[in-house]
């Protein structure tokens, strides 16, 4: 029995013929196109850009690179919303459904391309009427609802830079992001419902802007049953939209004009605003939705990510819309009212392409197969995973119980910084459980040592990307030095921050982060951010945070805390510290475990050696400790 499982975990899975027939790229296409994309990137991307996107005026040059800065499609004029909306309507898709929305109460809403287009135009005009101009930033803090998509696209329509902040962040975390981006407009909604309980987003926004100067405007999408009395600086989302004209010419953006910023965690205490520009980002999300998800004309596509993360930006909004797909969005928790919820939705809406995280898969694995067996999942063709390494056991469970041995799994490795998929096996290629796969077109990914030398196969090293790709981040908001770091830590390459190994076939396996960044349920959390939140508690002197392997979440957070002099350790204090982290950062970052200690392992220069704390915690060999002070 055990042998049989081992065999399955080490097997190579060929795509089933019924799926091969539906693919845009057939067997053998990858090798040929990949080679072209590396050998002659300008011709390759120039062609794709011309064929796949609408250009108001064509670019003059495909790429320009003055390390570390790069530009793609130089001199081109376009608007991503034209590619996502106008052109589909012009191509006869006015009445095609763009989004299907559902929630925990099984309410449903649908919006066609034509209706979405009008709503976006109206709301874009609404933003203009409030004085929002090209280049201004707008912060969006909303639940999964169609209005959020309208808000995002309306910004892009007029060239305003959106900064979407995940609805699960604390008021403090939201405030820092509003201030850093210098947003004068915040868009929110009254509440969201999760596990049957209402979470009042509007009050989170209220708290976040409490001591920000009052010239900030708040737009609120009210929901069923709300009766808000608006303050002077507050505007009703729907009234604003309805009072405007349904025609709004797109702002013709330069290829390299900023499209959005999205804050993500790094190794310092401050989140960084990763900046993406218009054309390259549009192209990468479009072309990966086509070749990796292979969304066909009549397919229903469901990416379970929240729009507050890059996965939501790229594969709930821009990529599939640019392709003209029908996209499902779901508000609420995956396992509420019961662990059958997601599979019931797949069954009901006949979902064809489904994209989720290893954490979610492991959670369903734990609930048991009876919850999946009740439903007809035969519509599924392509299953995706993202956010953290998927262990071969979870891969196999996904393949057998959701894919029923007749789907393809695309493991997709990428980052907030990369904008779209970077490494993944195309659906026409053999799949290997636990390996993200091969680099996408134009991506020269290697596993190297600190000096940037390529390592032999099956050796663990740092994952780098040799040259800029079309959707590479263009900057860090207000912090060009941080941007430059990406391209200077290892040789002149882009250093992703991950550990990886490549096998004989060139398949890349991702082994996790090489830096002090945790991945909890696939969400990036900086150890330094959590530590500074803990230290902000009045009784705490010092703190160090590590990630521990966790069955479902991938990693869980453990904090080692030194208390101030004369403070007594207690369970109450642990609870207070956890609450402090929730207040500062949000519930995602709350440590599962807190241990009070007398000292932390430090280098002579005073840097905490988290590596040593972690080895000790996990009972592993401690390694080189010659620089340790104590
Ligand atoms: C980090 C980026 C990009 C979508 C969500 C996360 C990890 C991402 C995979 C994968 C193994 C993965 C990496 C990466 N990661 N996808 N398929 N296999 N690890 O975006 O928050 O920017 O985090 O997520 O560690 O560096 P993000």
XYZ file of C-alpha atoms and ligand atoms in Angstrom:
657
model
C 0.000 0.000 0.000
C 2.690 2.454 1.039
C 4.694 1.571 -2.048
C 1.714 2.254 -4.227
C 1.382 5.755 -2.773
C 5.088 6.431 -3.196
C 4.846 5.397 -6.817
C 1.955 7.783 -7.353
C 3.792 10.666 -5.714
C 6.835 10.168 -7.909
C 4.926 9.582 -11.098
C 4.883 11.947 -14.048
C 1.309 12.752 -15.105
C 0.583 13.125 -18.800
C -2.335 15.410 -19.670
C -5.472 13.449 -20.661
C -6.364 13.542 -24.365
C -9.784 15.117 -23.816
C -7.955 18.143 -22.401
C -5.218 18.227 -25.015
C -7.933 18.720 -27.623
C -9.112 21.959 -26.013
C -5.721 23.644 -25.690
C -4.498 26.842 -27.359
C -0.963 25.494 -27.274
C -0.489 21.919 -28.391
C 2.171 19.422 -27.452
C 5.540 20.534 -28.769
C 4.576 24.228 -28.979
C 6.182 25.084 -25.662
C 9.715 24.066 -26.585
C 9.605 25.963 -29.860
C 8.019 29.130 -28.508
C 10.119 29.204 -25.355
C 13.291 29.056 -27.411
C 12.069 31.907 -29.603
C 11.090 33.987 -26.592
C 14.580 33.706 -25.118
C 16.588 34.009 -28.308
C 14.634 36.806 -29.840
C 12.558 38.432 -27.111
C 11.822 41.654 -28.977
C 10.316 39.940 -32.002
C 8.471 37.439 -29.805
C 6.863 39.970 -27.466
C 6.369 42.573 -30.169
C 4.249 40.091 -32.074
C 2.216 38.909 -29.122
C 1.618 42.490 -27.991
C 0.367 43.479 -31.421
C -1.837 40.440 -31.882
C -3.333 40.187 -28.408
C -3.894 43.774 -27.328
C -5.501 46.874 -28.747
C -3.147 49.821 -29.118
C -4.442 53.355 -29.481
C -1.053 54.102 -30.946
C 1.533 51.438 -31.523
C 4.758 51.245 -29.555
C 7.984 52.291 -31.263
C 10.340 49.991 -29.435
C 9.641 46.673 -27.733
C 12.127 46.965 -24.904
C 14.693 49.209 -23.384
C 16.949 48.159 -20.549
C 19.334 50.314 -18.552
C 20.013 48.071 -15.609
C 18.174 48.091 -13.248
C 15.462 50.092 -15.039
C 13.536 48.698 -18.002
C 10.657 49.716 -20.227
C 8.448 47.661 -22.490
C 6.457 48.745 -25.519
C 8.034 52.169 -25.405
C 5.921 54.962 -26.826
C 2.756 52.857 -27.051
C -0.605 54.260 -25.968
C -3.321 52.020 -24.605
C -5.769 51.533 -21.771
C -6.143 48.215 -19.988
C -9.897 48.742 -19.553
C -10.272 49.089 -23.315
C -8.728 45.626 -23.615
C -10.881 44.302 -20.787
C -14.200 45.864 -21.845
C -14.614 47.971 -25.000
C -13.055 45.557 -27.435
C -15.175 42.614 -26.249
C -18.314 44.679 -26.689
C -17.165 45.669 -30.160
C -16.625 41.950 -30.846
C -20.210 41.003 -30.078
C -19.854 40.062 -26.435
C -22.029 42.837 -24.991
C -24.434 40.273 -23.541
C -21.858 37.736 -22.412
C -21.706 37.408 -18.626
C -18.494 38.888 -17.256
C -19.002 38.097 -13.571
C -21.199 35.753 -11.616
C -21.276 36.614 -7.932
C -22.492 34.459 -5.078
C -22.246 34.549 -1.272
C -22.855 32.525 1.877
C -26.605 33.098 1.662
C -26.613 31.725 -1.894
C -27.649 35.080 -3.272
C -26.567 35.535 -6.823
C -25.804 38.424 -9.170
C -24.631 38.507 -12.756
C -23.225 41.333 -14.800
C -22.649 41.257 -18.536
C -19.754 42.889 -20.356
C -22.115 45.596 -21.563
C -23.421 46.351 -18.071
C -19.970 46.246 -16.532
C -18.701 48.648 -19.159
C -21.472 51.148 -18.396
C -21.006 50.880 -14.647
C -17.262 51.380 -14.957
C -17.780 54.444 -17.144
C -20.343 55.909 -14.754
C -18.166 55.341 -11.739
C -15.093 56.654 -13.569
C -17.040 59.844 -14.310
C -18.027 59.900 -10.651
C -14.392 59.780 -9.589
C -13.613 62.588 -12.010
C -16.449 64.653 -10.537
C -14.718 64.330 -7.169
C -11.540 65.720 -8.677
C -9.634 62.453 -9.166
C -7.140 62.798 -12.019
C -4.606 60.700 -13.878
C -1.723 59.850 -11.558
C -3.727 60.309 -8.309
C -3.901 57.327 -5.971
C -7.171 55.809 -4.783
C -7.273 53.298 -1.923
C -9.851 50.514 -2.218
C -10.837 48.506 0.858
C -13.802 46.361 -0.100
C -15.117 42.822 0.113
C -15.472 40.456 -2.839
C -18.355 42.144 -4.639
C -18.979 43.414 -8.140
C -18.676 47.017 -6.923
C -15.042 46.346 -6.034
C -14.306 45.328 -9.603
C -16.094 48.417 -10.872
C -14.010 50.593 -8.543
C -10.722 49.026 -9.670
C -11.539 49.318 -13.366
C -12.876 52.861 -13.017
C -9.513 53.962 -11.622
C -7.712 52.320 -14.527
C -10.142 53.927 -16.972
C -9.084 57.433 -15.957
C -5.459 56.651 -15.168
C -5.786 56.914 -11.393
C -3.444 54.522 -9.573
C -5.381 52.042 -7.457
C -4.067 50.686 -4.212
C -6.287 47.829 -3.105
C -5.898 46.898 0.551
C -7.163 43.499 1.632
C -10.310 43.824 3.767
C -8.826 41.662 6.523
C -6.183 44.178 7.531
C -6.480 46.171 10.743
C -7.316 49.904 10.774
C -3.700 50.653 11.671
C -2.358 48.670 8.681
C -4.893 50.362 6.390
C -3.958 53.793 7.730
C -0.253 53.270 6.992
C -1.116 52.269 3.422
C -3.483 55.212 2.849
C -0.849 57.613 4.138
C 2.079 56.083 2.288
C 0.177 56.192 -0.998
C -1.131 59.678 -0.161
C -4.674 58.753 -1.244
C -7.291 61.449 -1.079
C -10.092 59.018 -1.856
C -10.896 55.747 -0.112
C -13.559 53.392 -1.457
C -15.182 50.924 0.896
C -18.375 49.056 1.604
C -20.486 48.878 4.708
C -19.834 45.230 5.576
C -18.934 41.773 4.448
C -20.269 38.508 5.749
C -17.968 35.669 6.708
C -19.050 32.540 8.560
C -22.475 34.052 8.969
C -21.137 37.099 10.802
C -21.067 40.659 9.556
C -17.687 42.376 9.548
C -18.059 46.130 9.386
C -15.478 47.336 6.897
C -16.713 50.895 6.984
C -15.819 51.160 10.686
C -12.325 49.871 9.918
C -11.977 52.691 7.405
C -13.420 55.189 9.909
C -10.787 54.212 12.439
C -8.021 54.250 9.833
C -8.728 57.816 8.722
C -9.522 59.151 12.193
C -6.466 61.326 12.447
C -5.765 61.827 8.779
C -6.663 65.379 7.605
C -10.320 65.693 6.724
C -9.885 66.479 3.018
C -10.043 62.721 2.454
C -13.212 61.504 0.735
C -14.830 58.173 1.557
C -17.045 56.437 -0.999
C -19.282 53.794 0.546
C -21.036 50.976 -1.283
C -24.016 50.340 0.961
C -25.536 46.892 1.038
C -28.988 45.517 1.582
C -30.554 46.796 4.742
C -28.140 49.678 5.361
C -29.254 53.180 6.184
C -26.243 55.359 6.640
C -26.366 58.993 7.432
C -23.426 60.325 5.469
C -20.961 62.793 6.866
C -19.834 65.733 4.779
C -16.841 63.942 3.256
C -18.737 60.698 2.560
C -20.316 59.762 -0.736
C -22.720 56.992 -1.656
C -21.181 54.614 -4.221
C -24.393 53.821 -6.064
C -25.734 57.379 -6.078
C -22.421 58.649 -7.402
C -22.521 56.049 -10.144
C -26.140 56.592 -11.094
C -25.794 60.353 -11.342
C -23.189 60.087 -14.117
C -23.089 59.499 -17.845
C -22.448 55.919 -19.039
C -19.870 57.160 -21.510
C -16.320 57.790 -20.425
C -13.540 57.833 -22.981
C -10.521 55.938 -21.710
C -7.468 57.935 -20.744
C -4.894 56.857 -23.316
C -2.054 55.769 -21.118
C 1.553 55.465 -21.981
C 2.651 51.800 -21.834
C 4.846 52.635 -18.882
C 2.400 54.818 -16.935
C 1.647 53.357 -13.491
C -1.462 51.169 -13.280
C -1.499 50.263 -9.603
C 0.431 49.805 -6.419
C -0.031 46.848 -4.150
C 1.553 46.678 -0.726
C 3.397 43.541 0.233
C 5.654 42.456 3.074
C 9.400 42.355 2.888
C 12.214 41.915 5.351
C 11.872 45.310 7.000
C 9.081 46.467 9.283
C 7.471 48.573 6.559
C 5.343 47.141 3.750
C 6.435 48.164 0.263
C 4.190 49.458 -2.486
C 4.988 47.319 -5.518
C 4.295 49.360 -8.640
C 3.081 47.895 -11.926
C 2.704 49.688 -15.219
C -0.026 49.395 -17.841
C 0.976 47.546 -21.008
C 3.409 44.857 -19.864
C 1.136 43.895 -16.982
C -1.863 43.712 -19.284
C 0.023 41.472 -21.677
C 1.428 39.025 -19.120
C -1.863 38.521 -17.280
C -3.677 38.146 -20.595
C -1.270 35.679 -22.147
C -0.900 33.519 -19.037
C -4.689 33.361 -18.620
C -4.745 32.098 -22.177
C -1.851 29.643 -22.230
C -1.705 28.441 -18.631
C -5.380 28.493 -17.657
C -6.410 27.960 -21.223
C -9.741 29.681 -20.657
C -11.928 28.839 -23.656
C -14.794 31.003 -24.930
C -17.557 29.158 -23.047
C -15.589 28.320 -19.922
C -16.451 29.401 -16.414
C -13.316 30.499 -14.596
C -13.013 30.621 -10.818
C -9.980 31.977 -9.003
C -10.692 31.855 -5.268
C -8.258 34.630 -4.284
C -9.408 37.910 -2.813
C -8.887 40.973 -5.005
C -6.806 42.412 -2.168
C -3.898 40.160 -3.201
C -1.957 40.091 -6.451
C -3.627 36.823 -7.430
C -6.963 38.612 -7.349
C -5.669 41.585 -9.345
C -4.184 39.420 -12.063
C -6.563 36.467 -12.226
C -9.898 37.688 -10.882
C -9.781 41.025 -12.661
C -7.331 41.852 -15.422
C -6.135 38.586 -17.023
C -9.459 36.798 -17.505
C -11.283 40.046 -18.379
C -8.706 40.853 -21.022
C -9.469 37.436 -22.499
C -13.215 38.089 -22.312
C -13.974 35.232 -19.926
C -16.897 34.555 -17.616
C -15.532 34.803 -14.079
C -17.013 33.576 -10.829
C -16.500 35.517 -7.606
C -17.511 34.256 -4.197
C -17.822 36.214 -0.962
C -17.412 34.446 2.369
C -15.497 31.512 3.840
C -14.603 28.352 1.871
C -16.010 25.923 4.428
C -19.109 27.741 5.625
C -21.898 26.684 6.195
C -20.153 23.364 5.580
C -16.978 22.004 3.929
C -18.955 21.102 0.809
C -19.556 24.733 -0.123
C -16.890 25.210 -2.781
C -17.628 21.889 -4.486
C -21.310 22.668 -4.466
C -20.484 25.923 -6.272
C -18.278 24.115 -8.817
C -21.168 21.729 -9.444
C -23.845 24.432 -9.643
C -21.987 26.785 -11.981
C -20.213 24.071 -13.983
C -16.795 25.591 -13.302
C -14.189 24.556 -15.886
C -11.008 26.180 -14.639
C -10.398 26.429 -10.916
C -7.500 28.186 -9.164
C -6.755 28.047 -5.441
C -4.032 27.677 -2.792
C -2.338 24.665 -1.192
C -3.648 25.856 2.186
C -7.217 25.538 0.980
C -6.517 22.125 -0.527
C -4.956 20.855 2.696
C -7.902 22.170 4.679
C -10.356 20.254 2.474
C -8.121 17.200 2.688
C -8.524 17.338 6.436
C -12.312 17.574 6.194
C -12.330 14.319 4.244
C -13.410 13.224 0.775
C -17.061 12.699 1.676
C -17.533 16.455 1.189
C -16.286 16.303 -2.373
C -17.940 13.043 -3.395
C -21.451 14.439 -3.081
C -20.949 16.710 -6.061
C -20.605 16.466 -9.794
C -17.194 17.926 -10.576
C -17.058 16.656 -14.126
C -17.019 20.179 -15.629
C -13.486 20.765 -14.302
C -10.631 20.623 -16.785
C -7.765 22.639 -15.392
C -6.910 23.017 -11.722
C -4.398 25.585 -10.536
C -2.489 26.181 -7.342
C -0.508 29.177 -6.091
C 0.968 30.937 -3.097
C 3.230 28.392 -1.448
C 4.843 25.068 -2.255
C 2.310 22.295 -2.648
C 3.403 19.075 -1.000
C 3.055 16.043 -3.298
C 0.432 14.488 -0.976
C -1.840 17.519 -1.325
C -1.161 17.602 -5.075
C -2.241 13.997 -5.375
C -5.345 14.565 -3.274
C -6.305 17.498 -5.516
C -5.635 15.417 -8.640
C -7.641 12.411 -7.497
C -10.507 13.897 -5.495
C -11.171 17.180 -7.239
C -9.738 16.411 -10.666
C -10.976 12.807 -10.504
C -7.851 11.709 -12.429
C -8.960 13.536 -15.549
C -7.780 17.101 -15.054
C -4.488 18.863 -15.450
C -2.917 20.618 -12.467
C -0.981 23.789 -13.119
C 1.193 24.778 -10.178
C 2.020 28.432 -10.764
C 4.982 30.152 -9.163
C 5.019 33.918 -9.166
C 4.948 36.949 -6.849
C 3.368 40.338 -6.269
C 6.504 41.694 -7.931
C 6.249 39.515 -11.034
C 2.673 40.569 -11.852
C 1.795 37.267 -13.520
C 2.823 33.617 -13.695
C 6.564 33.013 -14.114
C 7.002 29.273 -13.659
C 4.372 26.641 -14.373
C 3.988 23.628 -16.564
C 1.693 24.453 -19.455
C -1.361 22.176 -19.550
C 0.090 20.366 -22.581
C 3.156 19.261 -20.617
C 3.675 16.365 -18.200
C 2.975 17.344 -14.576
C 5.171 16.383 -11.624
C 3.587 16.512 -8.146
C 5.240 19.133 -5.953
C 7.184 20.818 -8.750
C 6.109 24.197 -10.066
C 7.542 23.282 -13.454
C 9.101 25.137 -16.337
C 9.655 28.845 -16.924
C 7.012 30.668 -18.944
C 7.888 32.420 -22.210
C 10.553 35.065 -21.822
C 11.485 33.936 -18.326
C 15.050 32.745 -17.905
C 14.931 31.255 -14.412
C 17.996 29.704 -12.818
C 19.050 28.266 -9.489
C 22.320 29.867 -8.391
C 24.644 30.370 -5.421
C 25.318 33.715 -3.704
C 27.788 34.653 -6.424
C 25.242 34.067 -9.131
C 26.828 30.885 -10.476
C 24.418 28.309 -11.858
C 24.217 25.194 -9.700
C 24.076 21.606 -10.986
C 20.656 19.885 -11.182
C 18.961 18.844 -7.939
C 20.996 21.274 -5.839
C 19.225 23.763 -3.600
C 20.062 27.394 -4.264
C 18.576 30.828 -4.874
C 15.992 31.321 -7.554
C 16.845 34.191 -9.888
C 15.444 35.528 -13.143
C 18.084 36.750 -15.541
C 16.335 39.520 -17.419
C 13.326 41.769 -17.025
C 10.044 40.281 -18.226
C 7.056 42.277 -19.453
C 5.178 42.473 -16.136
C 8.133 42.940 -13.806
C 7.552 45.504 -11.074
C 8.644 48.937 -12.235
C 9.379 50.474 -8.863
C 8.608 50.521 -5.154
C 6.336 53.409 -4.341
C 8.464 56.305 -3.111
C 11.461 54.047 -2.550
C 13.614 53.428 -5.589
C 16.429 52.009 -3.438
C 14.231 49.089 -2.469
C 13.432 48.507 -6.089
C 17.133 48.432 -6.979
C 17.771 45.815 -4.297
C 15.795 43.255 -6.288
C 18.305 43.569 -9.131
C 21.519 43.809 -7.164
C 21.554 41.220 -4.398
C 22.768 38.390 -6.635
C 24.749 39.496 -9.658
C 22.681 41.694 -11.947
C 19.752 39.286 -11.760
C 16.320 39.627 -10.250
C 16.441 37.832 -6.923
C 13.069 36.476 -5.976
C 13.862 35.672 -2.339
C 13.035 31.977 -2.761
C 15.022 28.765 -2.471
C 14.636 26.280 -5.294
C 16.142 23.295 -7.103
C 15.974 22.330 -10.770
C 15.773 18.717 -11.929
C 17.311 17.068 -15.008
C 14.293 18.054 -17.119
C 14.519 21.690 -16.044
C 11.471 21.423 -13.761
C 11.824 23.813 -10.864
C 10.832 22.898 -7.348
C 10.253 25.786 -4.938
C 11.400 25.160 -1.385
C 10.250 28.323 0.397
C 11.722 31.695 1.263
C 15.408 32.353 1.721
C 14.782 35.522 3.721
C 12.917 36.582 6.845
C 9.531 36.445 5.186
C 6.885 33.958 6.291
C 4.191 32.374 4.220
C 1.133 31.806 6.368
C -1.758 30.310 4.410
C 0.028 31.534 1.296
C 0.086 35.115 2.567
C 3.351 36.916 2.849
C 4.181 38.251 6.296
C 7.459 39.851 7.294
C 8.934 38.646 10.602
C 10.064 42.231 11.242
C 6.508 43.532 10.904
C 5.195 41.065 13.467
C 8.104 41.755 15.808
C 7.552 45.491 15.715
C 3.843 44.976 16.396
C 4.691 42.822 19.438
C 7.245 45.294 20.730
C 4.634 48.047 20.575
C 2.991 46.357 23.583
C 3.944 48.288 26.692
C 5.239 45.251 28.614
C 7.481 43.898 25.874
C 11.208 44.621 25.637
C 12.199 42.504 22.648
C 10.716 39.906 20.324
C 11.782 37.452 17.643
C 9.425 35.669 15.301
C 9.908 32.439 13.364
C 7.781 30.294 11.066
C 7.089 26.674 12.013
C 5.884 24.046 9.569
C 2.096 23.726 9.843
C -0.048 20.920 8.493
C -2.608 23.182 6.851
C -1.275 26.729 6.765
C 2.167 25.801 5.468
C 3.724 27.909 8.196
C 2.507 29.114 11.559
C 3.971 31.965 13.575
C 5.815 31.491 16.839
C 7.049 34.495 18.814
C 9.779 34.544 21.438
C 9.258 37.481 23.745
C 11.428 39.146 26.362
C 9.383 41.127 28.845
C 10.411 44.415 30.381
C 11.970 44.387 33.831
C 9.622 43.339 36.655
C 6.799 42.277 34.337
C 5.365 38.894 35.304
C 4.723 36.476 32.444
C 1.128 35.222 32.283
C -1.449 33.698 29.933
C -3.357 36.988 30.038
C -0.297 38.788 28.806
C 0.018 36.348 25.900
C -3.564 37.140 24.959
C -2.874 40.864 25.195
C 0.156 40.550 22.935
C -1.851 38.607 20.378
C -4.506 41.287 20.505
C -1.850 43.929 19.975
C -0.697 42.188 16.779
C -4.275 41.894 15.585
C -4.720 45.604 16.176
C -1.500 46.602 14.430
C -1.575 44.234 11.479
C -4.748 42.169 11.327
C -5.665 38.618 12.253
C -3.502 36.961 9.575
C -0.347 37.941 11.416
C -1.347 36.862 14.943
C 1.161 34.310 16.329
C -0.180 30.874 17.157
C 2.354 30.506 19.929
C 4.122 32.878 22.277
C 6.988 31.850 24.527
C 8.469 34.154 27.130
C 12.236 33.884 27.218
C 15.140 35.540 29.036
C 17.422 36.033 26.024
C 17.336 35.790 22.243
C 20.174 34.447 20.137
C 22.013 37.384 18.614
C 25.078 38.055 16.536
C 27.804 40.257 17.969
C 26.386 43.125 15.971
C 23.048 42.629 17.714
C 21.062 40.984 14.912
C 18.623 38.344 16.085
C 19.510 34.936 14.623
C 16.062 33.636 13.818
C 17.698 30.699 12.085
C 19.089 29.491 15.417
C 15.807 30.001 17.246
C 14.073 28.012 14.555
C 16.574 25.145 14.582
C 16.294 24.921 18.351
C 12.510 24.987 18.200
C 12.401 22.221 15.602
C 15.120 20.159 17.261
C 17.424 20.483 14.259
C 21.202 20.997 14.206
C 21.974 24.636 14.879
C 24.698 25.101 12.238
C 27.358 27.767 12.244
C 27.063 29.896 15.353
C 30.553 31.392 15.400
C 29.210 34.929 15.111
C 26.827 34.392 17.983
C 27.300 36.614 21.010
C 25.551 34.729 23.724
C 5.810 34.197 -2.662
C 5.173 35.382 -3.285
C 1.749 35.163 -6.481
C 0.596 34.750 -5.828
C 0.469 34.692 -4.364
C 1.630 35.023 -3.499
C 5.457 31.888 -2.713
C 3.962 31.694 -4.736
C 4.204 29.608 -5.268
C 4.206 28.276 -5.791
C 5.776 27.710 -4.140
C 5.028 29.884 -4.151
C 6.927 32.193 -2.957
C 6.913 33.600 -3.496
N 4.844 31.194 -3.841
N 3.566 30.752 -5.583
N 3.448 27.927 -6.828
N 5.015 27.369 -5.196
N 5.804 28.929 -3.590
O 2.193 36.247 -3.827
O 2.408 37.336 -1.603
O 3.819 38.072 -3.541
O 4.220 35.878 -2.397
O 4.839 33.155 -2.529
O 7.612 32.129 -1.741
O 8.121 34.292 -3.312
P 3.145 36.966 -2.822
